CSV table of C-alpha atoms in Angstrom, one decimal:
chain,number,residue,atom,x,y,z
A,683,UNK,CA,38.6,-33.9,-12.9
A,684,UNK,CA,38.6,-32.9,-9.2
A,685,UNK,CA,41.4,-30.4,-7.9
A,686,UNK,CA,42.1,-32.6,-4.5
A,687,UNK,CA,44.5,-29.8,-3.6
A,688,UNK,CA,41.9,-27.5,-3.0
A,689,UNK,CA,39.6,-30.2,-2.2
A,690,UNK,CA,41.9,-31.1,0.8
A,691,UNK,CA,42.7,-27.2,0.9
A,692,UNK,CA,39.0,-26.5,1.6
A,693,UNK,CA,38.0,-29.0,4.1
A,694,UNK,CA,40.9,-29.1,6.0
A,695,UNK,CA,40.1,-25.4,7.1
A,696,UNK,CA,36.6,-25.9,7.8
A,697,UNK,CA,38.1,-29.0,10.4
A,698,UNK,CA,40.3,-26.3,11.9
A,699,UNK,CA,37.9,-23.1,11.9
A,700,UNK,CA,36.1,-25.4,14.1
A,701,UNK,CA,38.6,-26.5,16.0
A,702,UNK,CA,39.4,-22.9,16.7
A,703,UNK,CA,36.3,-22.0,18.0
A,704,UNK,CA,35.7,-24.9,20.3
A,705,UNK,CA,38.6,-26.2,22.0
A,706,UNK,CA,39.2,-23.9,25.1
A,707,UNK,CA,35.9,-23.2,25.8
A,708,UNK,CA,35.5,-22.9,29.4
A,709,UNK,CA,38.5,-23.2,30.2
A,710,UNK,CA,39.9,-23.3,33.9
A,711,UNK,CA,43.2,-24.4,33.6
A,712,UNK,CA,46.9,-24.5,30.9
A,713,UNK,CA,45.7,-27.7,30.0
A,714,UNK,CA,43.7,-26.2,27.4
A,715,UNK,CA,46.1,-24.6,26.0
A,716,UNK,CA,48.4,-27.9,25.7
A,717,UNK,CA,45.3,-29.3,23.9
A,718,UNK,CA,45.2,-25.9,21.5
A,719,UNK,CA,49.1,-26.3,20.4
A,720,UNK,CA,49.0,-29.7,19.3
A,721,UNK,CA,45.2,-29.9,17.7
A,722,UNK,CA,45.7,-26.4,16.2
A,723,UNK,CA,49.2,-27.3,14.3
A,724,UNK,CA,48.2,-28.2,11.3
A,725,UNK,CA,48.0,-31.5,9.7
A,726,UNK,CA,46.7,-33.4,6.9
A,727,UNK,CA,43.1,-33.4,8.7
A,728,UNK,CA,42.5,-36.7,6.7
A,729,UNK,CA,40.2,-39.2,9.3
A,730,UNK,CA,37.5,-36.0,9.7
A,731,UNK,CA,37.9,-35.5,5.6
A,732,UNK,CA,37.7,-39.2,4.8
A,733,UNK,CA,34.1,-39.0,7.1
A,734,UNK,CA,32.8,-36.2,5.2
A,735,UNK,CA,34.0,-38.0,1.9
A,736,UNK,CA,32.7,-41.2,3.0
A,737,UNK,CA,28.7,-39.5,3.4
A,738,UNK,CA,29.4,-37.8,-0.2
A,739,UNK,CA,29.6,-40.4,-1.8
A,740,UNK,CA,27.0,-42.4,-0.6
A,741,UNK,CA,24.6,-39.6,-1.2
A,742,UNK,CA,24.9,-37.3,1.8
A,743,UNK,CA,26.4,-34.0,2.5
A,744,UNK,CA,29.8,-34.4,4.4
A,745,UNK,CA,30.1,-31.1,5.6
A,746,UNK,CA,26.8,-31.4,7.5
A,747,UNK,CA,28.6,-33.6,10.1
A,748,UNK,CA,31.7,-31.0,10.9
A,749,UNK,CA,31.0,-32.0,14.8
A,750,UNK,CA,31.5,-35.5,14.3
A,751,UNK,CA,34.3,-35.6,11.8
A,752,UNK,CA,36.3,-32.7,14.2
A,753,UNK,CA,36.1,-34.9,17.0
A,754,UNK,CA,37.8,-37.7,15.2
A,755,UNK,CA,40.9,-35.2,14.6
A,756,UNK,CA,40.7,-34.7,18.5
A,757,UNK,CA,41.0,-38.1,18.8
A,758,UNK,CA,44.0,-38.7,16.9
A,759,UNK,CA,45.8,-35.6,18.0
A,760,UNK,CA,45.4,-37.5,21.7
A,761,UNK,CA,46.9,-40.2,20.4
A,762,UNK,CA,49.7,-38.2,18.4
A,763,UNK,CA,50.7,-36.3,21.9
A,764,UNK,CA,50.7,-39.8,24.0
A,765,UNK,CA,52.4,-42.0,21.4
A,766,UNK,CA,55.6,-39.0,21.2
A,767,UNK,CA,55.9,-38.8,24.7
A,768,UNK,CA,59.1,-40.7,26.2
A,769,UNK,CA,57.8,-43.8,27.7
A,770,UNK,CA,56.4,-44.5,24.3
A,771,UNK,CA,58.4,-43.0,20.6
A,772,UNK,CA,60.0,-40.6,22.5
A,773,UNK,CA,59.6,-38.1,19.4
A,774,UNK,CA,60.7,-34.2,19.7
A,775,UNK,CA,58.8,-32.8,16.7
A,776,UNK,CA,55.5,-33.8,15.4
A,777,UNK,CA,53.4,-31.3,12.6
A,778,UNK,CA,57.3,-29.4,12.4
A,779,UNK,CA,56.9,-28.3,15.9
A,780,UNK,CA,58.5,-29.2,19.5
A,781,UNK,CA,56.3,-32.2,20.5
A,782,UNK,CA,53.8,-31.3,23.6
A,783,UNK,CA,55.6,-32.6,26.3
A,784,UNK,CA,58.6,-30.8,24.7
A,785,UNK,CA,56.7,-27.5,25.8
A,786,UNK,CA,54.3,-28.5,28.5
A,787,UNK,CA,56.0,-31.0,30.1
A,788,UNK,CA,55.2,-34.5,30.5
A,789,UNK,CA,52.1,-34.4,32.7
A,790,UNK,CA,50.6,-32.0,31.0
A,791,UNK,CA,51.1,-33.5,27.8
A,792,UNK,CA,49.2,-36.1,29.1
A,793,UNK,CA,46.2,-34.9,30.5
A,794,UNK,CA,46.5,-32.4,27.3
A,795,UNK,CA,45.9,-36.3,25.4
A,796,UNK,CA,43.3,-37.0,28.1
A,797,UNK,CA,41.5,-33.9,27.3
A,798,UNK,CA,40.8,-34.2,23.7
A,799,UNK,CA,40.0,-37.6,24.0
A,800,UNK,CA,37.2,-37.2,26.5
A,801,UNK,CA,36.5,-33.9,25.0
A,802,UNK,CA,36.2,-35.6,21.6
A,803,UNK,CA,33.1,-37.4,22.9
A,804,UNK,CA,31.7,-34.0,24.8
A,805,UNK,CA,31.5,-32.8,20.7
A,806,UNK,CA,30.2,-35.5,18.8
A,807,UNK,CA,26.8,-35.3,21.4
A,808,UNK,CA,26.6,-31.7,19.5
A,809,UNK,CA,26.4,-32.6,16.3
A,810,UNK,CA,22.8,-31.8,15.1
A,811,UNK,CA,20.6,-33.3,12.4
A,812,UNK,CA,21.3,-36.9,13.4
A,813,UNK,CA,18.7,-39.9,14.3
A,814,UNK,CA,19.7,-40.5,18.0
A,815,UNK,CA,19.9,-44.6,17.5
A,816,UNK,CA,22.2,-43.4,15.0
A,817,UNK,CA,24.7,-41.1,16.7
A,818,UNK,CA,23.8,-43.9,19.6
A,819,UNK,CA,25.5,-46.3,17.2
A,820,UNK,CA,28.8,-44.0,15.9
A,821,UNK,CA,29.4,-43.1,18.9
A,822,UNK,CA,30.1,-46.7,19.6
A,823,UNK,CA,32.3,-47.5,16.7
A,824,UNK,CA,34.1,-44.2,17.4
A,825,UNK,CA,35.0,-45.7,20.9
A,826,UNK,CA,35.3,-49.2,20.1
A,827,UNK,CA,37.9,-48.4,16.7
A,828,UNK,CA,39.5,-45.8,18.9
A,829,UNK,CA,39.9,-48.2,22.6
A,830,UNK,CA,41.1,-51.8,23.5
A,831,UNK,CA,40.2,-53.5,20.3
A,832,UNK,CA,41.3,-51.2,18.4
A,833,UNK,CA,43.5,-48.1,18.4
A,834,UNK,CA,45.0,-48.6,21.6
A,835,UNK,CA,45.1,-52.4,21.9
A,836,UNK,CA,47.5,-51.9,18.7
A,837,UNK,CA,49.3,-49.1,20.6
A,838,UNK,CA,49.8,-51.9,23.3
A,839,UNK,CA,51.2,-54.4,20.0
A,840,UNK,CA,53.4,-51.8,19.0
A,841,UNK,CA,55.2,-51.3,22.9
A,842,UNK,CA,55.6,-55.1,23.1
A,843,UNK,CA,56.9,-55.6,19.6
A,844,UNK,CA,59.9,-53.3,20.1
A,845,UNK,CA,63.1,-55.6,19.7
A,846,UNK,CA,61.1,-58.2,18.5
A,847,UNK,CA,60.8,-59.6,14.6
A,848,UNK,CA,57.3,-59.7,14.4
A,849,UNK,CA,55.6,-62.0,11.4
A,850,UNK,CA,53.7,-61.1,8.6
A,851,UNK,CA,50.6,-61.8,10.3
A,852,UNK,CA,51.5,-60.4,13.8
A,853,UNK,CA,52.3,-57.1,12.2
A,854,UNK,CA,49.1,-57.1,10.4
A,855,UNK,CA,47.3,-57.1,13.5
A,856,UNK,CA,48.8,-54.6,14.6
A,857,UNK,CA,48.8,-52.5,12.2
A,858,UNK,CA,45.0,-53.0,11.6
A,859,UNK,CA,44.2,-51.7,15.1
A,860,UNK,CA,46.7,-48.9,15.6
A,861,UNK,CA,46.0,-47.3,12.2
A,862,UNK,CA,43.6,-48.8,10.3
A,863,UNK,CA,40.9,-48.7,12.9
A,864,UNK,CA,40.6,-44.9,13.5
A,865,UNK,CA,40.1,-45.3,9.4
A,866,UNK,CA,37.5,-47.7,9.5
A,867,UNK,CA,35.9,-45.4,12.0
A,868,UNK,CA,35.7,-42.4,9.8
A,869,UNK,CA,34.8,-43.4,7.0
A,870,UNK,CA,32.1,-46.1,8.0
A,871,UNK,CA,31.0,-43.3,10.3
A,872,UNK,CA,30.5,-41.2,7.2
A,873,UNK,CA,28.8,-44.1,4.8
A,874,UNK,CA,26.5,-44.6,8.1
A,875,UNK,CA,26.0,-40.5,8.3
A,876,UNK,CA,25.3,-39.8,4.6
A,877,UNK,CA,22.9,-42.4,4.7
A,878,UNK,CA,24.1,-45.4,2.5
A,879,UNK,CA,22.8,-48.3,2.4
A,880,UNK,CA,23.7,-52.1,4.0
A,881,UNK,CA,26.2,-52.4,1.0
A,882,UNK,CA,26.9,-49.4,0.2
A,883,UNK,CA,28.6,-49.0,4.3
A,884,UNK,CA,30.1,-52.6,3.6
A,885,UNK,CA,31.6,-51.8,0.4
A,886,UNK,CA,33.4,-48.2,2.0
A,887,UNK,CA,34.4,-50.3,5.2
A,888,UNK,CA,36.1,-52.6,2.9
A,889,UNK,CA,38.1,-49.7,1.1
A,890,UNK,CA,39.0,-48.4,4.9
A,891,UNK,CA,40.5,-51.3,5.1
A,892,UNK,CA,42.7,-51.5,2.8
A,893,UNK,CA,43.3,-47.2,2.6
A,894,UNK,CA,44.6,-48.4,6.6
A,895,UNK,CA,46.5,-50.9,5.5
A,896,UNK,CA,47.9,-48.7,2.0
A,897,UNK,CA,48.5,-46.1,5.1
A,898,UNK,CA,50.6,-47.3,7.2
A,899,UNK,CA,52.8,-49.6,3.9
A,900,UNK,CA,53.7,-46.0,2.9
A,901,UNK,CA,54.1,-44.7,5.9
A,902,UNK,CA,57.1,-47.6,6.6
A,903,UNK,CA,58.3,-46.3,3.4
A,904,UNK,CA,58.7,-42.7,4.1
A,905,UNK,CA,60.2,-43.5,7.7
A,906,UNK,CA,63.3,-44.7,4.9
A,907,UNK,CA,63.0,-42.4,2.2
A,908,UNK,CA,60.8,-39.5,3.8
A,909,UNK,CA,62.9,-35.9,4.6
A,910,UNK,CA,62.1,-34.9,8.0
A,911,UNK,CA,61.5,-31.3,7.1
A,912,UNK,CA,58.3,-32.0,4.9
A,913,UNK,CA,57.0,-34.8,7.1
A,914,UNK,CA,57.4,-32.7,10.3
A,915,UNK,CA,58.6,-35.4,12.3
A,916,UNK,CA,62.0,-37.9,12.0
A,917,UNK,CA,62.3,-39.8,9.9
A,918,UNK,CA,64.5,-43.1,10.5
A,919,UNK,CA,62.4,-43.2,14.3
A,920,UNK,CA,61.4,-47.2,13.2
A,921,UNK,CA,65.1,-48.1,12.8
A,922,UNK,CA,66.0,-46.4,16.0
A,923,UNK,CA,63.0,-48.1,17.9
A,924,UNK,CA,64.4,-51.5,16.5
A,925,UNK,CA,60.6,-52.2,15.2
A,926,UNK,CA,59.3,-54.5,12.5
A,927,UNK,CA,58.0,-52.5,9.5
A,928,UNK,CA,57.1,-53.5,6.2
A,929,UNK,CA,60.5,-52.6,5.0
A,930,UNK,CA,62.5,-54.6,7.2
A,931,UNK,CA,60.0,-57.8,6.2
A,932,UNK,CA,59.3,-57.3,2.7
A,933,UNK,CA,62.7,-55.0,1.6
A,934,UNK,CA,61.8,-51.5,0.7
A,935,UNK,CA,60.9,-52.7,-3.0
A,936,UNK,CA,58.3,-55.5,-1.5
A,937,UNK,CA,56.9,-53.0,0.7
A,938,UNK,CA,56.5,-50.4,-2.5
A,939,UNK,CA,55.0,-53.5,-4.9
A,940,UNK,CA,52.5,-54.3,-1.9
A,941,UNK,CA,51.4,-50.5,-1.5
A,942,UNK,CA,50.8,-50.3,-5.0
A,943,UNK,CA,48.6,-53.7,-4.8
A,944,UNK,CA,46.5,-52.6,-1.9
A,945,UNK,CA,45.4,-49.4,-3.5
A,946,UNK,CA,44.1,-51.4,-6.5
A,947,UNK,CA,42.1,-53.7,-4.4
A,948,UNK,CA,40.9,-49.9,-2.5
A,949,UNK,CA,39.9,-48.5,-6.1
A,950,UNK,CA,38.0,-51.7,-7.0
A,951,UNK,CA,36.2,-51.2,-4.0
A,952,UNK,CA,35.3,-47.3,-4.9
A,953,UNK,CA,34.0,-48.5,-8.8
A,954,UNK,CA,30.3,-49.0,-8.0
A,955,UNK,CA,30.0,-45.4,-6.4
A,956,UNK,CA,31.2,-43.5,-9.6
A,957,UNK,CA,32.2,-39.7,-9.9
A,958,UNK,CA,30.7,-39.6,-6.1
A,959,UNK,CA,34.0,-41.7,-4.8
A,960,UNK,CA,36.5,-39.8,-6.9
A,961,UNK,CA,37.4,-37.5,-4.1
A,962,UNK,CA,38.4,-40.9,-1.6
A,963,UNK,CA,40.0,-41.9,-5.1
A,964,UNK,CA,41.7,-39.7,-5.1
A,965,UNK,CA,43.5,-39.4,-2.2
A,966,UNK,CA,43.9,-42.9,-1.9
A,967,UNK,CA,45.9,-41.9,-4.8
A,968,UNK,CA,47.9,-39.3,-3.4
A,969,UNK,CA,48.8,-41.7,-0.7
A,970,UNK,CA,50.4,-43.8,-2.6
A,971,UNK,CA,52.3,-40.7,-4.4
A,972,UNK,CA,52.9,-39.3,-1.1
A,973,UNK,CA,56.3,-42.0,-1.0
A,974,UNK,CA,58.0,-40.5,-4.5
């Protein structure tokens, strides 16, 4: 049985020696520097590890893709900085650290978002070993999962939801393409990568689904249970913003009874790829633990 301790232990650093080396390159200006404190501050790493896991077990070697699973983390750390500042959560700690606009400022803060993002697309053109009609057609799910359809459309939900009792189905949406499409990114992205076949990519896109959806159930949880200190943000912030969660719909029981049913329908999906899939096993796992 795999030690996903180290197994998260291990990749996680090879995301942020990366990281490390390549943000700030050329720089010209403090904006790099803005990007550095927030993509350098830790963090579960878990979109770039999913893609690496995703190629594993479909036959490839994760690792070989570093580039393209490091710019996913880019991407969500832009989204991390924007979605704290005020005119959106309004958070003051994120990773157990002032927020960016906290200590750069609000416009920096945001161009320190702009830059990864756009950076995030300068690095995945570097990643080497990769069909170009392939990387032609990441690249494009990367940007559509992470744009208008998907992660930001659902950032867009998630503004005009506040003070609003959303329904199931509304929230699902939502959900879907705030957090679940960044997932659905990295690890189809990774199935595509490691070479898998038609059903082999279906069959992980499927379990992205319903890891996204497993995601952000727990993730509703811990914003009631969760202690601030080990999540390294506040909790209680989806009370405060007066927004519809799976707790306030389902009671924080329903919400618990529904995480634990979407992870069985995401280890279903994982059975035909045997010992292969045990690491996204097990952190789908872990996920769900992560509330207890």
């Amino acid at each position: 049985m795999m030690d996903l301790s180290t197994y998260l232990k291990e990749r996680s650093e090879l995301v942020d020696g990366f990281l490390k080396i390549r943000i700030g390159v050329g720089a010209i200006s403090r904006v790099d520097e803005a990007m550095a404190y927030s993509a350098l501050a830790g963090g579960k790493r878990l979109r770039p590890i999913l893609l690496m896991a995703a190629a594993d077990a479909v036959g490839g070697k994760g690792t070989d893709f570093l580039p393209l699973a490091s710019a996913l983390e880019m991407i969500h750390t832009y989204s991390l900085i924007h979605d704290d500042l005020p005119e959106m959560d309004n958070d003051d700690y994120r990773r157990g650290r002032l927020t960016n606009h906290k200590v750069f400022g609000q416009a920096m803060a945001v161009l320190a978002g702009d830059g990864l993002l756009t950076q995030a697309f300068e690095v995945m053109t570097e990643q080497k070993g990769v069909d170009p009609a392939l990387m032609v057609e990441i690249i494009h799910l990367i940007a559509r999962c992470a744009g208008p359809e998907g992660m930001v459309g659902g950032q867009a939900l998630d503004i005009n939801a506040e003070e609003k009792h959303l329904e199931p189905a509304e929230m699902k949406q939502l959900h879907e393409a705030k957090t679940g499409a960044l997932f659905i990114a990295a690890i189809r992205s990774g199935a595509l990568l490691g070479g898998g076949s038609k059903d082999e990519v279906n069959a992980l896109t499927k379990f992205a689904t319903f890891f996204g959806l497993a995601f952000q159930i727990t993730d509703d949880i811990l914003d009631v249970e969760g202690d601030s200190k080990i999540m390294g943000k506040m909790a209680g912030m989806d009370e405060k913003m007066h927004k519809s969660t799976y707790v306030s719909l389902f009671t924080l029981e329903g919400a618990k009874a529904m995480a634990l049913d979407t992870l069985k329908k995401a280890e279903l999906t994982l059975e035909p790829f045997g010992e292969r899939a045990e690491p996204l096993l097990a952190i789908a796992r872990h996920l769900y633990n992560r509330n207890k």
